[in-house]
PDB file of N, CA and C in Angstrom:
ATOM      1  N   UNK A 280      15.021  -8.405  -5.334  1.00 65.00           N
ATOM      2  CA  UNK A 280      13.683  -8.733  -4.887  1.00 65.00           C
ATOM      3  C   UNK A 280      12.695  -8.304  -5.971  1.00 65.00           C
ATOM      4  N   UNK A 281      11.670  -9.088  -6.146  1.00 77.00           N
ATOM      5  CA  UNK A 281      10.640  -8.840  -7.146  1.00 77.00           C
ATOM      6  C   UNK A 281       9.853  -7.571  -6.813  1.00 77.00           C
ATOM      7  N   UNK A 282       9.687  -6.693  -7.802  1.00 82.00           N
ATOM      8  CA  UNK A 282       8.963  -5.439  -7.557  1.00 82.00           C
ATOM      9  C   UNK A 282       7.495  -5.676  -7.207  1.00 82.00           C
ATOM     10  N   UNK A 283       6.920  -6.763  -7.690  1.00 83.00           N
ATOM     11  CA  UNK A 283       5.541  -7.094  -7.330  1.00 83.00           C
ATOM     12  C   UNK A 283       5.401  -7.393  -5.852  1.00 83.00           C
ATOM     13  N   UNK A 284       6.397  -8.064  -5.297  1.00 84.00           N
ATOM     14  CA  UNK A 284       6.379  -8.379  -3.868  1.00 84.00           C
ATOM     15  C   UNK A 284       6.518  -7.103  -3.032  1.00 84.00           C
ATOM     16  N   UNK A 285       7.319  -6.180  -3.505  1.00 87.00           N
ATOM     17  CA  UNK A 285       7.492  -4.909  -2.789  1.00 87.00           C
ATOM     18  C   UNK A 285       6.171  -4.151  -2.734  1.00 87.00           C
ATOM     19  N   UNK A 286       5.476  -4.046  -3.869  1.00 90.00           N
ATOM     20  CA  UNK A 286       4.205  -3.325  -3.865  1.00 90.00           C
ATOM     21  C   UNK A 286       3.148  -4.081  -3.070  1.00 90.00           C
ATOM     22  N   UNK A 287       3.223  -5.413  -3.065  1.00 90.00           N
ATOM     23  CA  UNK A 287       2.283  -6.198  -2.256  1.00 90.00           C
ATOM     24  C   UNK A 287       2.486  -5.916  -0.768  1.00 90.00           C
ATOM     25  N   UNK A 288       3.738  -5.845  -0.351  1.00 90.00           N
ATOM     26  CA  UNK A 288       4.027  -5.535   1.057  1.00 90.00           C
ATOM     27  C   UNK A 288       3.545  -4.135   1.422  1.00 90.00           C
ATOM     28  N   UNK A 289       3.795  -3.187   0.540  1.00 94.00           N
ATOM     29  CA  UNK A 289       3.348  -1.817   0.789  1.00 94.00           C
ATOM     30  C   UNK A 289       1.824  -1.762   0.871  1.00 94.00           C
ATOM     31  N   UNK A 290       1.159  -2.460  -0.032  1.00 96.00           N
ATOM     32  CA  UNK A 290      -0.308  -2.499  -0.029  1.00 96.00           C
ATOM     33  C   UNK A 290      -0.840  -3.058   1.283  1.00 96.00           C
ATOM     34  N   UNK A 291      -0.246  -4.139   1.743  1.00 95.00           N
ATOM     35  CA  UNK A 291      -0.678  -4.775   2.990  1.00 95.00           C
ATOM     36  C   UNK A 291      -0.488  -3.834   4.170  1.00 95.00           C
ATOM     37  N   UNK A 292       0.650  -3.152   4.210  1.00 96.00           N
ATOM     38  CA  UNK A 292       0.931  -2.236   5.313  1.00 96.00           C
ATOM     39  C   UNK A 292       0.007  -1.024   5.284  1.00 96.00           C
ATOM     40  N   UNK A 293      -0.263  -0.507   4.099  1.00 97.00           N
ATOM     41  CA  UNK A 293      -1.156   0.650   3.990  1.00 97.00           C
ATOM     42  C   UNK A 293      -2.578   0.286   4.407  1.00 97.00           C
ATOM     43  N   UNK A 294      -3.058  -0.853   3.944  1.00 98.00           N
ATOM     44  CA  UNK A 294      -4.410  -1.294   4.297  1.00 98.00           C
ATOM     45  C   UNK A 294      -4.525  -1.500   5.802  1.00 98.00           C
ATOM     46  N   UNK A 295      -3.511  -2.140   6.404  1.00 98.00           N
ATOM     47  CA  UNK A 295      -3.523  -2.374   7.850  1.00 98.00           C
ATOM     48  C   UNK A 295      -3.529  -1.055   8.617  1.00 98.00           C
ATOM     49  N   UNK A 296      -2.734  -0.099   8.182  1.00 98.00           N
ATOM     50  CA  UNK A 296      -2.677   1.206   8.849  1.00 98.00           C
ATOM     51  C   UNK A 296      -4.027   1.922   8.745  1.00 98.00           C
ATOM     52  N   UNK A 297      -4.617   1.891   7.547  1.00 98.00           N
ATOM     53  CA  UNK A 297      -5.923   2.531   7.356  1.00 98.00           C
ATOM     54  C   UNK A 297      -6.959   1.915   8.286  1.00 98.00           C
ATOM     55  N   UNK A 298      -6.969   0.605   8.353  1.00 98.00           N
ATOM     56  CA  UNK A 298      -7.950  -0.080   9.189  1.00 98.00           C
ATOM     57  C   UNK A 298      -7.688   0.173  10.669  1.00 98.00           C
ATOM     58  N   UNK A 299      -6.416   0.216  11.059  1.00 98.00           N
ATOM     59  CA  UNK A 299      -6.079   0.515  12.459  1.00 98.00           C
ATOM     60  C   UNK A 299      -6.537   1.912  12.864  1.00 98.00           C
ATOM     61  N   UNK A 300      -6.549   2.821  11.916  1.00 98.00           N
ATOM     62  CA  UNK A 300      -7.022   4.182  12.180  1.00 98.00           C
ATOM     63  C   UNK A 300      -8.548   4.276  12.104  1.00 98.00           C
ATOM     64  N   UNK A 301      -9.187   3.189  11.704  1.00 98.00           N
ATOM     65  CA  UNK A 301     -10.643   3.176  11.609  1.00 98.00           C
ATOM     66  C   UNK A 301     -11.184   3.961  10.426  1.00 98.00           C
ATOM     67  N   UNK A 302     -10.384   4.067   9.372  1.00 99.00           N
ATOM     68  CA  UNK A 302     -10.790   4.826   8.190  1.00 99.00           C
ATOM     69  C   UNK A 302     -11.336   3.909   7.103  1.00 99.00           C
ATOM     70  N   UNK A 303     -12.329   4.390   6.388  1.00 98.00           N
ATOM     71  CA  UNK A 303     -12.779   3.696   5.189  1.00 98.00           C
ATOM     72  C   UNK A 303     -11.873   4.121   4.034  1.00 98.00           C
ATOM     73  N   UNK A 304     -11.967   3.404   2.927  1.00 98.00           N
ATOM     74  CA  UNK A 304     -11.203   3.802   1.747  1.00 98.00           C
ATOM     75  C   UNK A 304     -11.627   5.197   1.291  1.00 98.00           C
ATOM     76  N   UNK A 305     -12.904   5.485   1.372  1.00 99.00           N
ATOM     77  CA  UNK A 305     -13.409   6.798   0.955  1.00 99.00           C
ATOM     78  C   UNK A 305     -12.859   7.908   1.852  1.00 99.00           C
ATOM     79  N   UNK A 306     -12.814   7.662   3.155  1.00 99.00           N
ATOM     80  CA  UNK A 306     -12.279   8.667   4.076  1.00 99.00           C
ATOM     81  C   UNK A 306     -10.799   8.923   3.802  1.00 99.00           C
ATOM     82  N   UNK A 307     -10.045   7.855   3.561  1.00 99.00           N
ATOM     83  CA  UNK A 307      -8.627   8.026   3.244  1.00 99.00           C
ATOM     84  C   UNK A 307      -8.470   8.786   1.934  1.00 99.00           C
ATOM     85  N   UNK A 308      -9.268   8.432   0.946  1.00 99.00           N
ATOM     86  CA  UNK A 308      -9.200   9.117  -0.342  1.00 99.00           C
ATOM     87  C   UNK A 308      -9.461  10.613  -0.171  1.00 99.00           C
ATOM     88  N   UNK A 309     -10.448  10.954   0.631  1.00 99.00           N
ATOM     89  CA  UNK A 309     -10.777  12.367   0.872  1.00 99.00           C
ATOM     90  C   UNK A 309      -9.614  13.076   1.557  1.00 99.00           C
ATOM     91  N   UNK A 310      -9.052  12.448   2.578  1.00 98.00           N
ATOM     92  CA  UNK A 310      -7.910  13.052   3.293  1.00 98.00           C
ATOM     93  C   UNK A 310      -6.717  13.269   2.373  1.00 98.00           C
ATOM     94  N   UNK A 311      -6.499  12.295   1.463  1.00 98.00           N
ATOM     95  CA  UNK A 311      -5.331  12.344   0.584  1.00 98.00           C
ATOM     96  C   UNK A 311      -5.572  13.165  -0.681  1.00 98.00           C
ATOM     97  N   UNK A 312      -6.824  13.521  -0.928  1.00 98.00           N
ATOM     98  CA  UNK A 312      -7.132  14.244  -2.160  1.00 98.00           C
ATOM     99  C   UNK A 312      -7.008  13.371  -3.390  1.00 98.00           C
ATOM    100  N   UNK A 313      -7.373  12.101  -3.235  1.00 99.00           N
ATOM    101  CA  UNK A 313      -7.286  11.128  -4.323  1.00 99.00           C
ATOM    102  C   UNK A 313      -8.649  10.486  -4.550  1.00 99.00           C
ATOM    103  N   UNK A 314      -8.885   9.955  -5.743  1.00 98.00           N
ATOM    104  CA  UNK A 314     -10.119   9.202  -5.949  1.00 98.00           C
ATOM    105  C   UNK A 314     -10.071   7.865  -5.191  1.00 98.00           C
ATOM    106  N   UNK A 315     -11.217   7.398  -4.748  1.00 98.00           N
ATOM    107  CA  UNK A 315     -11.285   6.126  -4.020  1.00 98.00           C
ATOM    108  C   UNK A 315     -10.696   4.990  -4.856  1.00 98.00           C
ATOM    109  N   UNK A 316     -10.890   5.036  -6.160  1.00 98.00           N
ATOM    110  CA  UNK A 316     -10.362   3.978  -7.030  1.00 98.00           C
ATOM    111  C   UNK A 316      -8.836   3.892  -6.928  1.00 98.00           C
ATOM    112  N   UNK A 317      -8.186   5.010  -6.688  1.00 98.00           N
ATOM    113  CA  UNK A 317      -6.725   5.014  -6.543  1.00 98.00           C
ATOM    114  C   UNK A 317      -6.330   4.304  -5.254  1.00 98.00           C
ATOM    115  N   UNK A 318      -7.087   4.524  -4.175  1.00 98.00           N
ATOM    116  CA  UNK A 318      -6.815   3.835  -2.909  1.00 98.00           C
ATOM    117  C   UNK A 318      -7.018   2.335  -3.091  1.00 98.00           C
ATOM    118  N   UNK A 319      -8.079   1.967  -3.786  1.00 98.00           N
ATOM    119  CA  UNK A 319      -8.339   0.550  -4.059  1.00 98.00           C
ATOM    120  C   UNK A 319      -7.172  -0.054  -4.829  1.00 98.00           C
ATOM    121  N   UNK A 320      -6.694   0.642  -5.852  1.00 98.00           N
ATOM    122  CA  UNK A 320      -5.564   0.148  -6.646  1.00 98.00           C
ATOM    123  C   UNK A 320      -4.316  -0.017  -5.782  1.00 98.00           C
ATOM    124  N   UNK A 321      -4.064   0.945  -4.897  1.00 97.00           N
ATOM    125  CA  UNK A 321      -2.906   0.849  -4.000  1.00 97.00           C
ATOM    126  C   UNK A 321      -3.019  -0.370  -3.101  1.00 97.00           C
ATOM    127  N   UNK A 322      -4.204  -0.578  -2.542  1.00 97.00           N
ATOM    128  CA  UNK A 322      -4.392  -1.684  -1.608  1.00 97.00           C
ATOM    129  C   UNK A 322      -4.385  -3.040  -2.306  1.00 97.00           C
ATOM    130  N   UNK A 323      -4.492  -3.036  -3.625  1.00 95.00           N
ATOM    131  CA  UNK A 323      -4.367  -4.271  -4.402  1.00 95.00           C
ATOM    132  C   UNK A 323      -2.923  -4.484  -4.858  1.00 95.00           C
ATOM    133  N   UNK A 324      -2.070  -3.506  -4.599  1.00 93.00           N
ATOM    134  CA  UNK A 324      -0.673  -3.618  -5.005  1.00 93.00           C
ATOM    135  C   UNK A 324      -0.446  -3.336  -6.476  1.00 93.00           C
ATOM    136  N   UNK A 325      -1.303  -2.526  -7.071  1.00 93.00           N
ATOM    137  CA  UNK A 325      -1.184  -2.201  -8.490  1.00 93.00           C
ATOM    138  C   UNK A 325       0.173  -1.572  -8.787  1.00 93.00           C
ATOM    139  N   UNK A 326       0.780  -2.035  -9.878  1.00 91.00           N
ATOM    140  CA  UNK A 326       2.085  -1.510 -10.273  1.00 91.00           C
ATOM    141  C   UNK A 326       1.971  -0.205 -11.064  1.00 91.00           C
ATOM    142  N   UNK A 327       0.752   0.212 -11.383  1.00 93.00           N
ATOM    143  CA  UNK A 327       0.579   1.398 -12.224  1.00 93.00           C
ATOM    144  C   UNK A 327       0.319   2.681 -11.435  1.00 93.00           C
ATOM    145  N   UNK A 328       0.302   2.608 -10.116  1.00 95.00           N
ATOM    146  CA  UNK A 328       0.038   3.794  -9.296  1.00 95.00           C
ATOM    147  C   UNK A 328       1.321   4.615  -9.155  1.00 95.00           C
ATOM    148  N   UNK A 329       1.207   5.909  -9.391  1.00 95.00           N
ATOM    149  CA  UNK A 329       2.367   6.804  -9.320  1.00 95.00           C
ATOM    150  C   UNK A 329       2.849   6.975  -7.882  1.00 95.00           C
ATOM    151  N   UNK A 330       4.141   7.200  -7.734  1.00 94.00           N
ATOM    152  CA  UNK A 330       4.734   7.397  -6.412  1.00 94.00           C
ATOM    153  C   UNK A 330       4.127   8.625  -5.731  1.00 94.00           C
ATOM    154  N   UNK A 331       3.727   9.629  -6.497  1.00 96.00           N
ATOM    155  CA  UNK A 331       3.108  10.822  -5.908  1.00 96.00           C
ATOM    156  C   UNK A 331       1.793  10.467  -5.220  1.00 96.00           C
ATOM    157  N   UNK A 332       1.037   9.545  -5.796  1.00 97.00           N
ATOM    158  CA  UNK A 332      -0.222   9.118  -5.173  1.00 97.00           C
ATOM    159  C   UNK A 332       0.059   8.365  -3.879  1.00 97.00           C
ATOM    160  N   UNK A 333       1.071   7.501  -3.904  1.00 96.00           N
ATOM    161  CA  UNK A 333       1.453   6.804  -2.667  1.00 96.00           C
ATOM    162  C   UNK A 333       1.866   7.813  -1.598  1.00 96.00           C
ATOM    163  N   UNK A 334       2.617   8.839  -1.995  1.00 96.00           N
ATOM    164  CA  UNK A 334       3.067   9.848  -1.034  1.00 96.00           C
ATOM    165  C   UNK A 334       1.882  10.571  -0.406  1.00 96.00           C
ATOM    166  N   UNK A 335       0.881  10.905  -1.204  1.00 98.00           N
ATOM    167  CA  UNK A 335      -0.314  11.570  -0.669  1.00 98.00           C
ATOM    168  C   UNK A 335      -1.055  10.668   0.313  1.00 98.00           C
ATOM    169  N   UNK A 336      -1.232   9.412  -0.066  1.00 98.00           N
ATOM    170  CA  UNK A 336      -1.953   8.474   0.807  1.00 98.00           C
ATOM    171  C   UNK A 336      -1.179   8.213   2.090  1.00 98.00           C
ATOM    172  N   UNK A 337       0.130   8.023   1.980  1.00 97.00           N
ATOM    173  CA  UNK A 337       0.938   7.788   3.176  1.00 97.00           C
ATOM    174  C   UNK A 337       0.918   9.005   4.090  1.00 97.00           C
ATOM    175  N   UNK A 338       0.976  10.192   3.518  1.00 98.00           N
ATOM    176  CA  UNK A 338       0.882  11.407   4.323  1.00 98.00           C
ATOM    177  C   UNK A 338      -0.440  11.487   5.066  1.00 98.00           C
ATOM    178  N   UNK A 339      -1.519  11.102   4.395  1.00 98.00           N
ATOM    179  CA  UNK A 339      -2.842  11.114   5.024  1.00 98.00           C
ATOM    180  C   UNK A 339      -2.951  10.068   6.131  1.00 98.00           C
ATOM    181  N   UNK A 340      -2.093   9.051   6.070  1.00 98.00           N
ATOM    182  CA  UNK A 340      -2.049   8.018   7.111  1.00 98.00           C
ATOM    183  C   UNK A 340      -1.019   8.349   8.192  1.00 98.00           C
ATOM    184  N   UNK A 341      -0.425   9.546   8.110  1.00 98.00           N
ATOM    185  CA  UNK A 341       0.647   9.956   9.029  1.00 98.00           C
ATOM    186  C   UNK A 341       1.812   8.974   8.995  1.00 98.00           C
ATOM    187  N   UNK A 342       2.181   8.568   7.780  1.00 97.00           N
ATOM    188  CA  UNK A 342       3.288   7.632   7.576  1.00 97.00           C
ATOM    189  C   UNK A 342       4.243   8.207   6.535  1.00 97.00           C
ATOM    190  N   UNK A 343       5.384   7.582   6.425  1.00 92.00           N
ATOM    191  CA  UNK A 343       6.339   7.944   5.387  1.00 92.00           C
ATOM    192  C   UNK A 343       6.894   6.668   4.776  1.00 92.00           C
ATOM    193  N   UNK A 344       7.446   6.795   3.599  1.00 88.00           N
ATOM    194  CA  UNK A 344       8.060   5.674   2.911  1.00 88.00           C
ATOM    195  C   UNK A 344       9.536   5.656   3.267  1.00 88.00           C
ATOM    196  N   UNK A 345      10.036   4.489   3.621  1.00 87.00           N
ATOM    197  CA  UNK A 345      11.431   4.366   4.018  1.00 87.00           C
ATOM    198  C   UNK A 345      12.067   3.235   3.223  1.00 87.00           C
ATOM    199  N   UNK A 346      13.266   3.459   2.727  1.00 85.00           N
ATOM    200  CA  UNK A 346      13.986   2.442   1.975  1.00 85.00           C
ATOM    201  C   UNK A 346      14.850   1.647   2.947  1.00 85.00           C
ATOM    202  N   UNK A 347      14.623   0.339   2.963  1.00 81.00           N
ATOM    203  CA  UNK A 347      15.383  -0.558   3.834  1.00 81.00           C
ATOM    204  C   UNK A 347      15.873  -1.734   3.001  1.00 81.00           C
ATOM    205  N   UNK A 348      16.962  -2.386   3.417  1.00 78.00           N
ATOM    206  CA  UNK A 348      17.430  -3.551   2.670  1.00 78.00           C
ATOM    207  C   UNK A 348      16.342  -4.625   2.593  1.00 78.00           C
ATOM    208  N   UNK A 349      16.274  -5.270   1.456  1.00 76.00           N
ATOM    209  CA  UNK A 349      15.271  -6.318   1.237  1.00 76.00           C
ATOM    210  C   UNK A 349      15.567  -7.538   2.097  1.00 76.00           C
ATOM    211  N   UNK A 350      14.501  -8.194   2.490  1.00 75.00           N
ATOM    212  CA  UNK A 350      14.617  -9.463   3.215  1.00 75.00           C
ATOM    213  C   UNK A 350      13.892 -10.516   2.403  1.00 75.00           C
ATOM    214  N   UNK A 351      14.232 -11.745   2.647  1.00 76.00           N
ATOM    215  CA  UNK A 351      13.595 -12.841   1.937  1.00 76.00           C
ATOM    216  C   UNK A 351      12.114 -12.885   2.292  1.00 76.00           C
ATOM    217  N   UNK A 352      11.259 -13.194   1.316  1.00 75.00           N
ATOM    218  CA  UNK A 352       9.831 -13.286   1.603  1.00 75.00           C
ATOM    219  C   UNK A 352       9.521 -14.464   2.519  1.00 75.00           C
ATOM    220  N   UNK A 353       8.424 -14.339   3.245  1.00 78.00           N
ATOM    221  CA  UNK A 353       7.993 -15.434   4.110  1.00 78.00           C
ATOM    222  C   UNK A 353       7.334 -16.511   3.258  1.00 78.00           C
ATOM    223  N   UNK A 354       7.143 -17.674   3.839  1.00 82.00           N
ATOM    224  CA  UNK A 354       6.490 -18.771   3.137  1.00 82.00           C
ATOM    225  C   UNK A 354       5.081 -18.370   2.706  1.00 82.00           C
ATOM    226  N   UNK A 355       4.360 -17.662   3.567  1.00 81.00           N
ATOM    227  CA  UNK A 355       3.008 -17.207   3.220  1.00 81.00           C
ATOM    228  C   UNK A 355       3.030 -16.279   2.006  1.00 81.00           C
ATOM    229  N   UNK A 356       4.022 -15.404   1.943  1.00 75.00           N
ATOM    230  CA  UNK A 356       4.113 -14.488   0.810  1.00 75.00           C
ATOM    231  C   UNK A 356       4.426 -15.242  -0.474  1.00 75.00           C
ATOM    232  N   UNK A 357       5.285 -16.230  -0.380  1.00 77.00           N
ATOM    233  CA  UNK A 357       5.620 -17.029  -1.563  1.00 77.00           C
ATOM    234  C   UNK A 357       4.394 -17.795  -2.040  1.00 77.00           C
ATOM    235  N   UNK A 358       3.670 -18.401  -1.115  1.00 79.00           N
ATOM    236  CA  UNK A 358       2.469 -19.142  -1.490  1.00 79.00           C
ATOM    237  C   UNK A 358       1.441 -18.215  -2.113  1.00 79.00           C
ATOM    238  N   UNK A 359       1.320 -16.991  -1.604  1.00 74.00           N
ATOM    239  CA  UNK A 359       0.374 -16.029  -2.136  1.00 74.00           C
ATOM    240  C   UNK A 359       0.666 -15.636  -3.577  1.00 74.00           C
ATOM    241  N   UNK A 360       1.909 -15.735  -3.989  1.00 70.00           N
ATOM    242  CA  UNK A 360       2.286 -15.393  -5.353  1.00 70.00           C
ATOM    243  C   UNK A 360       1.733 -16.395  -6.362  1.00 70.00           C
ATOM    244  N   UNK A 361       1.450 -17.612  -5.904  1.00 77.00           N
ATOM    245  CA  UNK A 361       0.990 -18.661  -6.808  1.00 77.00           C
ATOM    246  C   UNK A 361      -0.506 -18.897  -6.736  1.00 77.00           C
ATOM    247  N   UNK A 362      -1.211 -18.083  -5.987  1.00 69.00           N
ATOM    248  CA  UNK A 362      -2.670 -18.243  -5.867  1.00 69.00           C
ATOM    249  C   UNK A 362      -3.389 -17.457  -6.920  1.00 69.00           C
TER     250      UNK A 362
END
């Protein structure tokens, strides 16, 4: 599976969790001890964000990272790759 798709999925899930908790990017950044720009980069699926930063943000969202077997991307995800 393409690593870009993996980070895109993680970004989507993190953004959804943050919004479900009613947090702004700034509030999440404060909770995680990260700059807001790092949260923005994560939510954009940036490939340059360190795993330690993801761990801090996920912890602040009361979440953890779990490794699961890859599944085929949905049609929407494939179309999004070409936009």
